mmCIF file of C-alpha atoms and ligand atoms in Angstrom:
data_model
loop_
_atom_site.group_PDB
_atom_site.id
_atom_site.type_symbol
_atom_site.label_atom_id
_atom_site.label_comp_id
_atom_site.label_asym_id
_atom_site.label_seq_id
_atom_site.Cartn_x
_atom_site.Cartn_y
_atom_site.Cartn_z
ATOM 1 C CA MET D 1 0.000 0.000 0.000
ATOM 2 C CA GLU D 2 1.256 3.447 -0.852
ATOM 3 C CA THR D 3 1.768 5.732 2.090
ATOM 4 C CA ILE D 4 1.561 9.450 1.783
ATOM 5 C CA GLU D 5 4.310 10.996 3.841
ATOM 6 C CA THR D 6 3.488 14.289 5.446
ATOM 7 C CA PRO D 7 6.374 16.612 4.673
ATOM 8 C CA ARG D 8 8.384 17.354 7.793
ATOM 9 C CA LYS D 9 8.177 20.844 9.188
ATOM 10 C CA LYS D 10 11.188 22.964 8.354
ATOM 11 C CA ARG D 11 13.541 23.553 11.251
ATOM 12 C CA ALA D 12 14.957 26.775 12.632
ATOM 13 C CA LEU D 13 17.705 27.327 15.186
ATOM 14 C CA SER D 14 19.204 30.449 16.665
ATOM 15 C CA CYS D 15 20.955 31.688 19.805
ATOM 16 C CA ILE D 16 21.631 34.893 21.674
ATOM 17 C CA GLN D 17 24.619 35.604 23.896
ATOM 18 C CA SER D 18 24.096 36.199 27.589
ATOM 19 C CA THR D 19 26.170 39.348 27.788
ATOM 20 C CA GLY D 20 24.135 42.219 29.171
ATOM 21 C CA THR D 21 20.500 42.964 28.514
ATOM 22 C CA PRO D 22 19.510 42.448 24.879
ATOM 23 C CA THR D 23 18.874 45.589 22.860
ATOM 24 C CA LEU D 24 16.207 46.782 20.481
ATOM 25 C CA GLY D 25 18.656 45.630 17.766
ATOM 26 C CA ASN D 26 18.601 42.054 19.073
ATOM 27 C CA TYR D 27 14.835 42.225 19.295
ATOM 28 C CA LEU D 28 14.078 43.631 15.839
ATOM 29 C CA GLY D 29 16.899 41.802 14.077
ATOM 30 C CA ALA D 30 16.350 38.386 15.606
ATOM 31 C CA LEU D 31 14.178 37.716 18.671
ATOM 32 C CA ARG D 32 10.938 39.014 17.211
ATOM 33 C CA ASN D 33 11.399 36.831 14.146
ATOM 34 C CA TRP D 34 12.028 33.795 16.337
ATOM 35 C CA VAL D 35 8.530 34.238 17.753
ATOM 36 C CA MET D 36 7.033 34.651 14.271
ATOM 37 C CA LEU D 37 8.620 31.405 13.112
ATOM 38 C CA GLN D 38 7.499 29.228 15.974
ATOM 39 C CA ASP D 39 4.189 28.077 14.462
ATOM 40 C CA GLU D 40 5.463 27.436 10.974
ATOM 41 C CA PHE D 41 8.829 25.865 11.859
ATOM 42 C CA GLU D 42 10.137 23.362 14.355
ATOM 43 C CA CYS D 43 12.269 25.768 16.373
ATOM 44 C CA ALA D 44 15.172 25.517 18.792
ATOM 45 C CA TYR D 45 16.459 28.656 20.517
ATOM 46 C CA ALA D 46 19.226 28.971 23.058
ATOM 47 C CA VAL D 47 21.034 31.308 25.395
ATOM 48 C CA ALA D 48 24.638 31.139 24.166
ATOM 49 C CA ASP D 49 26.390 31.443 27.505
ATOM 50 C CA LEU D 50 29.547 29.547 26.511
ATOM 51 C CA HIS D 51 30.077 32.211 23.869
ATOM 52 C CA ALA D 52 29.828 34.912 26.533
ATOM 53 C CA ILE D 53 33.083 33.910 28.262
ATOM 54 C CA THR D 54 35.212 34.781 25.238
ATOM 55 C CA VAL D 55 35.353 38.132 27.022
ATOM 56 C CA ARG D 56 35.900 38.303 30.796
ATOM 57 C CA GLN D 57 32.720 37.949 32.858
ATOM 58 C CA GLU D 58 32.059 38.351 36.558
ATOM 59 C CA PRO D 59 30.700 34.951 37.685
ATOM 60 C CA ALA D 60 27.748 36.287 39.716
ATOM 61 C CA LYS D 61 26.794 38.656 36.926
ATOM 62 C CA LEU D 62 27.093 35.952 34.274
ATOM 63 C CA ARG D 63 24.751 33.696 36.279
ATOM 64 C CA GLN D 64 22.223 36.505 36.621
ATOM 65 C CA GLN D 65 22.424 37.312 32.925
ATOM 66 C CA ILE D 66 21.893 33.704 31.882
ATOM 67 C CA ASN D 67 18.723 33.587 33.999
ATOM 68 C CA GLU D 68 17.553 36.951 32.694
ATOM 69 C CA THR D 69 18.209 36.135 29.046
ATOM 70 C CA PHE D 70 16.333 32.851 29.381
ATOM 71 C CA ALA D 71 13.409 34.662 31.068
ATOM 72 C CA LEU D 72 13.446 37.226 28.295
ATOM 73 C CA LEU D 73 13.036 34.527 25.653
ATOM 74 C CA LEU D 74 9.852 33.480 27.435
ATOM 75 C CA ALA D 75 8.769 37.101 27.948
ATOM 76 C CA ILE D 76 8.907 37.946 24.235
ATOM 77 C CA GLY D 77 6.441 35.137 23.589
ATOM 78 C CA LEU D 78 8.502 32.029 22.897
ATOM 79 C CA ASP D 79 6.490 29.087 24.136
ATOM 80 C CA PRO D 80 8.344 26.053 25.532
ATOM 81 C CA GLU D 81 5.405 23.892 24.390
ATOM 82 C CA LYS D 82 6.078 24.902 20.802
ATOM 83 C CA SER D 83 9.807 25.645 20.685
ATOM 84 C CA LEU D 84 12.816 23.983 22.200
ATOM 85 C CA LEU D 85 14.289 26.576 24.597
ATOM 86 C CA PHE D 86 17.543 25.902 26.410
ATOM 87 C CA VAL D 87 20.833 27.164 27.774
ATOM 88 C CA GLN D 88 23.873 26.182 25.695
ATOM 89 C CA SER D 89 26.215 25.256 28.606
ATOM 90 C CA GLN D 90 23.612 22.814 29.935
ATOM 91 C CA VAL D 91 23.885 20.744 26.753
ATOM 92 C CA PRO D 92 27.462 19.360 26.667
ATOM 93 C CA GLU D 93 27.162 18.168 23.057
ATOM 94 C CA HIS D 94 27.784 21.751 21.886
ATOM 95 C CA ALA D 95 31.332 21.825 23.231
ATOM 96 C CA GLN D 96 31.942 18.264 22.032
ATOM 97 C CA LEU D 97 30.888 18.850 18.432
ATOM 98 C CA SER D 98 32.779 22.117 18.480
ATOM 99 C CA TRP D 99 36.035 20.182 18.935
ATOM 100 C CA LEU D 100 35.267 17.834 16.044
ATOM 101 C CA LEU D 101 34.426 20.781 13.804
ATOM 102 C CA SER D 102 37.460 22.799 14.855
ATOM 103 C CA CYS D 103 39.616 20.045 13.371
ATOM 104 C CA HIS D 104 37.809 20.708 10.087
ATOM 105 C CA THR D 105 38.137 24.489 10.104
ATOM 106 C CA GLN D 106 41.118 26.342 8.749
ATOM 107 C CA PHE D 107 43.104 28.986 10.603
ATOM 108 C CA GLY D 108 42.750 31.261 7.584
ATOM 109 C CA GLU D 109 38.960 30.976 7.594
ATOM 110 C CA LEU D 110 38.752 32.041 11.231
ATOM 111 C CA SER D 111 41.245 34.870 10.707
ATOM 112 C CA ARG D 112 38.894 36.439 8.166
ATOM 113 C CA MET D 113 35.901 36.711 10.528
ATOM 114 C CA THR D 114 35.055 40.374 11.023
ATOM 115 C CA GLN D 115 33.618 39.808 14.522
ATOM 116 C CA PHE D 116 36.977 38.320 15.578
ATOM 117 C CA LYS D 117 38.841 41.280 14.099
ATOM 118 C CA ASP D 118 36.511 43.775 15.830
ATOM 119 C CA LYS D 119 36.547 42.011 19.187
ATOM 120 C CA SER D 120 40.293 41.468 19.227
ATOM 121 C CA ALA D 121 40.787 45.164 18.524
ATOM 122 C CA LYS D 122 38.410 46.006 21.385
ATOM 123 C CA HIS D 123 39.883 43.510 23.861
ATOM 124 C CA ALA D 124 43.534 43.709 22.840
ATOM 125 C CA ASP D 125 44.660 42.478 26.266
ATOM 126 C CA ASN D 126 42.664 39.251 26.001
ATOM 127 C CA ILE D 127 42.770 37.793 22.508
ATOM 128 C CA ASN D 128 42.127 34.258 23.708
ATOM 129 C CA ALA D 129 41.797 31.069 21.656
ATOM 130 C CA GLY D 130 38.059 30.947 22.417
ATOM 131 C CA LEU D 131 37.547 34.324 20.791
ATOM 132 C CA PHE D 132 39.266 32.941 17.703
ATOM 133 C CA THR D 133 37.337 29.639 17.573
ATOM 134 C CA TYR D 134 34.023 31.274 18.556
ATOM 135 C CA PRO D 135 32.518 30.699 15.073
ATOM 136 C CA VAL D 136 33.244 26.959 15.310
ATOM 137 C CA LEU D 137 31.204 26.708 18.510
ATOM 138 C CA MET D 138 28.492 28.634 16.729
ATOM 139 C CA ALA D 139 28.650 26.151 13.832
ATOM 140 C CA ALA D 140 28.248 23.327 16.372
ATOM 141 C CA ASP D 141 25.232 25.103 17.941
ATOM 142 C CA ILE D 142 23.613 25.210 14.560
ATOM 143 C CA LEU D 143 24.539 21.872 13.005
ATOM 144 C CA LEU D 144 23.566 19.767 16.043
ATOM 145 C CA TYR D 145 19.890 20.598 15.383
ATOM 146 C CA GLN D 146 19.973 20.057 11.589
ATOM 147 C CA PRO D 147 18.090 23.311 10.903
ATOM 148 C CA ASP D 148 17.044 24.547 7.474
ATOM 149 C CA VAL D 149 17.186 28.190 8.538
ATOM 150 C CA VAL D 150 19.061 30.304 11.074
ATOM 151 C CA PRO D 151 17.116 33.493 11.895
ATOM 152 C CA VAL D 152 19.715 36.173 12.673
ATOM 153 C CA GLY D 153 20.545 39.831 12.107
ATOM 154 C CA ALA D 154 22.783 40.820 9.182
ATOM 155 C CA ASP D 155 25.937 40.859 11.352
ATOM 156 C CA GLN D 156 25.815 37.054 11.753
ATOM 157 C CA LYS D 157 25.678 36.308 8.014
ATOM 158 C CA GLN D 158 29.419 35.691 7.750
ATOM 159 C CA HIS D 159 29.331 33.181 10.627
ATOM 160 C CA CYS D 160 26.415 31.383 8.998
ATOM 161 C CA GLU D 161 28.336 31.152 5.746
ATOM 162 C CA LEU D 162 31.326 29.663 7.540
ATOM 163 C CA THR D 163 28.963 27.135 9.145
ATOM 164 C CA ARG D 164 27.772 26.130 5.687
ATOM 165 C CA ASP D 165 31.373 25.737 4.497
ATOM 166 C CA ILE D 166 32.337 23.565 7.482
ATOM 167 C CA ALA D 167 29.223 21.404 7.098
ATOM 168 C CA THR D 168 29.752 20.973 3.371
ATOM 169 C CA ARG D 169 33.386 20.007 3.945
ATOM 170 C CA PHE D 170 32.391 17.453 6.581
ATOM 171 C CA ASN D 171 29.638 15.999 4.370
ATOM 172 C CA ASN D 172 32.034 15.701 1.438
ATOM 173 C CA LEU D 173 34.651 13.910 3.531
ATOM 174 C CA TYR D 174 32.390 11.527 5.466
ATOM 175 C CA ALA D 175 29.074 11.375 3.541
ATOM 176 C CA ASN D 176 25.946 13.288 4.445
ATOM 177 C CA THR D 177 25.871 14.156 8.121
ATOM 178 C CA PHE D 178 24.639 17.722 8.444
ATOM 179 C CA THR D 179 21.803 19.703 6.863
ATOM 180 C CA ILE D 180 23.240 22.785 5.152
ATOM 181 C CA PRO D 181 21.396 25.729 6.731
ATOM 182 C CA GLU D 182 20.475 29.088 5.228
ATOM 183 C CA PRO D 183 20.725 32.347 7.157
ATOM 184 C CA TYR D 184 17.231 33.822 7.513
ATOM 185 C CA ILE D 185 17.530 37.598 7.581
ATOM 186 C CA MET D 186 14.445 39.801 7.447
ATOM 187 C CA LYS D 187 14.513 43.032 5.454
ATOM 188 C CA THR D 188 13.318 45.330 8.215
ATOM 189 C CA GLY D 189 15.341 45.419 11.401
ATOM 190 C CA ALA D 190 18.254 43.324 10.089
ATOM 191 C CA ARG D 191 20.719 46.015 11.115
ATOM 192 C CA VAL D 192 19.529 48.446 13.752
ATOM 193 C CA CYS D 193 22.166 51.131 14.224
ATOM 194 C CA SER D 194 23.501 53.075 17.195
ATOM 195 C CA LEU D 195 21.421 56.129 18.131
ATOM 196 C CA GLN D 196 24.625 58.097 18.648
ATOM 197 C CA GLU D 197 26.787 56.877 15.745
ATOM 198 C CA PRO D 198 24.235 55.687 13.200
ATOM 199 C CA THR D 199 26.755 54.082 10.856
ATOM 200 C CA LYS D 200 27.630 51.574 13.603
ATOM 201 C CA LYS D 201 25.492 48.608 14.664
ATOM 202 C CA MET D 202 23.475 49.079 17.876
ATOM 203 C CA SER D 203 25.317 47.046 20.492
ATOM 204 C CA LYS D 204 24.666 46.267 24.161
ATOM 205 C CA SER D 205 28.367 46.550 24.892
ATOM 206 C CA ASP D 206 28.502 50.180 23.700
ATOM 207 C CA GLU D 207 30.062 52.362 26.395
ATOM 208 C CA ASN D 208 27.657 55.163 25.593
ATOM 209 C CA GLN D 209 24.345 54.203 27.222
ATOM 210 C CA ASN D 210 22.503 56.634 24.940
ATOM 211 C CA ALA D 211 23.585 54.652 21.886
ATOM 212 C CA PHE D 212 21.262 51.721 22.506
ATOM 213 C CA ILE D 213 17.802 50.892 23.796
ATOM 214 C CA SER D 214 17.913 48.018 26.251
ATOM 215 C CA LEU D 215 14.839 45.808 26.419
ATOM 216 C CA LYS D 216 14.650 46.714 30.107
ATOM 217 C CA ASP D 217 14.668 50.506 29.587
ATOM 218 C CA ASP D 218 11.610 52.189 31.083
ATOM 219 C CA PRO D 219 9.445 54.507 28.940
ATOM 220 C CA ASP D 220 11.119 57.704 30.223
ATOM 221 C CA THR D 221 14.581 56.379 29.412
ATOM 222 C CA ILE D 222 13.408 55.260 25.967
ATOM 223 C CA MET D 223 11.917 58.695 25.229
ATOM 224 C CA ARG D 224 15.058 60.459 26.474
ATOM 225 C CA LYS D 225 17.381 58.273 24.378
ATOM 226 C CA PHE D 226 15.327 58.824 21.221
ATOM 227 C CA ARG D 227 15.157 62.575 21.854
ATOM 228 C CA ARG D 228 18.961 62.592 22.020
ATOM 229 C CA ALA D 229 19.366 60.441 18.904
ATOM 230 C CA VAL D 230 21.712 61.925 16.321
ATOM 231 C CA THR D 231 19.956 63.193 13.158
ATOM 232 C CA ASP D 232 21.004 65.951 10.729
ATOM 233 C CA SER D 233 20.373 69.607 10.004
ATOM 234 C CA GLU D 234 17.874 69.144 7.170
ATOM 235 C CA ALA D 235 14.938 68.770 9.578
ATOM 236 C CA LYS D 236 12.992 66.683 7.059
ATOM 237 C CA VAL D 237 11.838 63.131 7.695
ATOM 238 C CA ARG D 238 12.865 61.375 4.501
ATOM 239 C CA TYR D 239 14.861 58.257 3.718
ATOM 240 C CA ALA D 240 17.949 59.180 1.729
ATOM 241 C CA GLU D 241 21.655 58.535 1.389
ATOM 242 C CA GLY D 242 23.736 60.399 3.930
ATOM 243 C CA LYS D 243 20.839 60.688 6.398
ATOM 244 C CA ASP D 244 21.988 57.709 8.490
ATOM 245 C CA GLY D 245 20.466 58.879 11.773
ATOM 246 C CA VAL D 246 17.038 59.596 10.275
ATOM 247 C CA ASN D 247 17.148 56.443 8.145
ATOM 248 C CA ASN D 248 17.830 54.381 11.258
ATOM 249 C CA LEU D 249 14.943 55.950 13.173
ATOM 250 C CA MET D 250 12.649 55.447 10.168
ATOM 251 C CA GLU D 251 13.648 51.792 9.964
ATOM 252 C CA ILE D 252 13.018 51.285 13.669
ATOM 253 C CA TYR D 253 9.629 52.985 13.381
ATOM 254 C CA SER D 254 8.786 50.921 10.314
ATOM 255 C CA ALA D 255 9.819 47.648 11.984
ATOM 256 C CA VAL D 256 7.775 48.372 15.091
ATOM 257 C CA THR D 257 4.621 49.803 13.476
ATOM 258 C CA GLY D 258 4.627 47.903 10.180
ATOM 259 C CA LYS D 259 4.342 51.209 8.271
ATOM 260 C CA THR D 260 6.289 51.571 5.008
ATOM 261 C CA LEU D 261 9.038 54.174 4.670
ATOM 262 C CA GLU D 262 6.844 56.164 2.226
ATOM 263 C CA ALA D 263 3.937 56.160 4.695
ATOM 264 C CA ILE D 264 6.305 57.437 7.378
ATOM 265 C CA GLU D 265 7.539 60.252 5.119
ATOM 266 C CA ASP D 266 3.888 61.236 4.488
ATOM 267 C CA GLU D 267 2.998 61.058 8.182
ATOM 268 C CA PHE D 268 5.723 63.542 9.081
ATOM 269 C CA THR D 269 5.482 65.945 6.136
ATOM 270 C CA GLY D 270 5.692 69.442 7.532
ATOM 271 C CA LYS D 271 6.655 68.198 10.988
ATOM 272 C CA GLY D 272 10.058 68.458 12.634
ATOM 273 C CA TYR D 273 12.376 65.853 14.107
ATOM 274 C CA GLY D 274 10.973 66.506 17.591
ATOM 275 C CA ASP D 275 7.539 65.096 16.689
ATOM 276 C CA PHE D 276 9.126 62.246 14.778
ATOM 277 C CA LYS D 277 11.436 61.208 17.624
ATOM 278 C CA THR D 278 8.527 61.326 20.076
ATOM 279 C CA ALA D 279 6.486 59.044 17.820
ATOM 280 C CA VAL D 280 9.352 56.568 17.457
ATOM 281 C CA GLY D 281 9.978 56.546 21.219
ATOM 282 C CA GLU D 282 6.300 56.032 22.011
ATOM 283 C CA ALA D 283 5.957 53.184 19.516
ATOM 284 C CA VAL D 284 9.025 51.420 20.929
ATOM 285 C CA ALA D 285 7.936 51.904 24.547
ATOM 286 C CA LEU D 286 4.504 50.509 23.713
ATOM 287 C CA GLU D 287 6.021 47.459 22.018
ATOM 288 C CA LEU D 288 8.335 46.734 24.967
ATOM 289 C CA LYS D 289 5.812 47.307 27.769
ATOM 290 C CA PRO D 290 4.104 43.872 27.765
ATOM 291 C CA ILE D 291 7.491 42.151 27.388
ATOM 292 C CA GLN D 292 8.833 43.995 30.423
ATOM 293 C CA GLU D 293 5.769 43.125 32.487
ATOM 294 C CA ARG D 294 6.028 39.430 31.670
ATOM 295 C CA PHE D 295 9.778 39.529 32.298
ATOM 296 C CA THR D 296 9.285 40.952 35.805
ATOM 297 C CA GLU D 297 6.752 38.230 36.611
ATOM 298 C CA LEU D 298 8.972 35.444 35.276
ATOM 299 C CA MET D 299 12.000 36.607 37.256
ATOM 300 C CA LYS D 300 9.993 36.258 40.476
ATOM 301 C CA ASP D 301 9.732 32.483 40.052
ATOM 302 C CA LYS D 302 13.267 31.093 39.862
ATOM 303 C CA ALA D 303 12.072 27.522 40.475
ATOM 304 C CA GLN D 304 9.848 27.668 37.412
ATOM 305 C CA LEU D 305 12.665 29.098 35.292
ATOM 306 C CA GLU D 306 15.000 26.359 36.421
ATOM 307 C CA ALA D 307 12.416 23.659 35.701
ATOM 308 C CA LEU D 308 11.958 25.017 32.182
ATOM 309 C CA MET D 309 15.733 25.138 31.665
ATOM 310 C CA LYS D 310 16.008 21.547 32.845
ATOM 311 C CA SER D 311 13.363 20.144 30.543
ATOM 312 C CA GLY D 312 14.731 22.227 27.654
ATOM 313 C CA ALA D 313 18.264 20.946 28.242
ATOM 314 C CA GLU D 314 17.086 17.327 28.387
ATOM 315 C CA LYS D 315 15.185 17.581 25.126
ATOM 316 C CA ALA D 316 18.015 19.492 23.449
ATOM 317 C CA SER D 317 20.570 16.964 24.614
ATOM 318 C CA TYR D 318 18.531 14.138 23.091
ATOM 319 C CA VAL D 319 18.389 15.841 19.674
ATOM 320 C CA ALA D 320 21.992 17.035 19.836
ATOM 321 C CA GLY D 321 23.248 13.645 21.034
ATOM 322 C CA ARG D 322 21.867 11.940 17.950
ATOM 323 C CA THR D 323 23.704 14.285 15.602
ATOM 324 C CA LEU D 324 26.895 14.141 17.643
ATOM 325 C CA GLY D 325 26.769 10.322 17.657
ATOM 326 C CA LYS D 326 26.292 10.284 13.904
ATOM 327 C CA ALA D 327 29.248 12.617 13.355
ATOM 328 C CA MET D 328 31.515 10.644 15.696
ATOM 329 C CA LYS D 329 30.618 7.378 14.021
ATOM 330 C CA LYS D 330 31.339 8.827 10.582
ATOM 331 C CA LEU D 331 34.723 10.037 11.821
ATOM 332 C CA GLY D 332 35.647 6.536 13.024
ATOM 333 C CA PHE D 333 35.325 6.809 16.799
ATOM 334 C CA VAL D 334 34.349 3.673 18.695
ATOM 335 C CA ILE D 335 30.800 4.169 19.930
ATOM 336 C CA LEU D 336 29.759 2.211 23.037
ATOM 337 C CA ARG D 337 26.153 1.046 23.176
HETATM 338 P P1 TYM H 401 24.267 38.282 19.565
HETATM 339 O O1 TYM H 401 24.031 37.729 20.925
HETATM 340 O O2 TYM H 401 25.258 39.362 19.402
HETATM 341 O O3 TYM H 401 22.908 38.779 18.959
HETATM 342 C C1 TYM H 401 21.720 37.965 18.946
HETATM 343 C C2 TYM H 401 20.979 38.219 17.654
HETATM 344 O O4 TYM H 401 20.674 39.608 17.515
HETATM 345 C C3 TYM H 401 21.118 40.075 16.243
HETATM 346 N N1 TYM H 401 21.559 41.473 16.385
HETATM 347 C C4 TYM H 401 21.101 42.492 15.658
HETATM 348 N N2 TYM H 401 20.194 42.549 14.662
HETATM 349 C C5 TYM H 401 19.942 43.769 14.137
HETATM 350 N N3 TYM H 401 20.550 44.911 14.545
HETATM 351 C C6 TYM H 401 21.451 44.898 15.536
HETATM 352 N N4 TYM H 401 22.020 46.028 15.938
HETATM 353 C C7 TYM H 401 21.784 43.658 16.137
HETATM 354 N N5 TYM H 401 22.625 43.274 17.132
HETATM 355 C C8 TYM H 401 22.487 41.947 17.261
HETATM 356 C C9 TYM H 401 22.268 39.160 15.870
HETATM 357 O O5 TYM H 401 22.467 39.141 14.476
HETATM 358 C C10 TYM H 401 21.802 37.832 16.413
HETATM 359 O O6 TYM H 401 20.961 37.201 15.485
HETATM 360 N N6 TYM H 401 27.149 34.734 17.562
HETATM 361 C C11 TYM H 401 25.801 35.108 17.907
HETATM 362 C C12 TYM H 401 25.161 34.186 18.926
HETATM 363 C C13 TYM H 401 25.116 32.761 18.517
HETATM 364 C C14 TYM H 401 24.338 32.220 17.467
HETATM 365 C C15 TYM H 401 24.607 30.815 17.486
HETATM 366 C C16 TYM H 401 23.441 32.761 16.546
HETATM 367 C C17 TYM H 401 25.807 31.749 19.106
HETATM 368 N N7 TYM H 401 25.478 30.584 18.480
HETATM 369 C C18 TYM H 401 23.965 29.947 16.592
HETATM 370 C C19 TYM H 401 22.805 31.890 15.645
HETATM 371 C C20 TYM H 401 23.086 30.512 15.654
HETATM 372 C C21 TYM H 401 25.825 36.501 18.517
HETATM 373 O O7 TYM H 401 26.826 36.965 18.984
HETATM 374 O O8 TYM H 401 24.602 37.089 18.560
#
């Protein structure tokens, strides 16, 4: 008898580092899209805490940030019933596969990574081996879950491409082991820029607090930061080359409200930057309010958070263990039953 196979759901995987509170850039470039994908795809999302120690961390603060980042994933609307949510360090297969993959990654490939170049310039006193092999751990994060897509912001495209190269190399040497994933980068919000230096990416590690909106910023802080955002002297809300500050604010407004850039230009015809900045600030504050409320509630119940981490780690370890076992077997290791 012929059986009709139901096509398997496509898979998505992504992670966020547990260094500081995520920003509006993280949210618009990645986190929000993770939530949108969770009905259509089989999703796995993680707090990448092993990645965080490539720069020095204070242990107590790291622990707090891992808990907070995990709570934030729940607060934005990721549902552990639908998506696999876990903390990277609680699933040892990530570090294990990372070693296997590092033996299939070239020094030259890692030397070309722009994030490594940027971070080693910024932390010149601590250019450790982990900072250099960071993208291999990221490749392991991805490949363990055999995803079709990796929803990220534009800055992670290069790492995703390296992941594809490593996976293809491994598959060619040892027969098909890994799915070759595609980066999944949305048009709006893929690169949210600094409010103070709008040619630079918005980053939570920026020393200037006014440069980024943290997902924990209260409405007054959000309004103040947008009011101080760098624009230009033209005083006209329009999207054009050379107007980086205004372009960035228009993109943020568009991503949050769903309005097109043309509609935004029309809305602010004849109005100054003051009105525009107020509108952007209000829209962002409104978007973040329910997330912040849920976050506060979730942080009150540590036992619940820990239980969710535990079940997430167990499920993740099962999936990851299967891929790791397959890769080890292909490489020729002796697998005990
Ligand atoms: P991280 O923690 O820096 O950022 C998490 C996600 O947010 C996106 N993002 C942005 N998007 C738009 N505008 C911005 N200003 C902005 N800043 C950050 C990032 O592109 C990312 O999608 N290496 C990764 C973490 C990671 C990972 C992985 C990602 C570890 N393992 C496996 C995907 C798959 C990182 O540092 O992201």
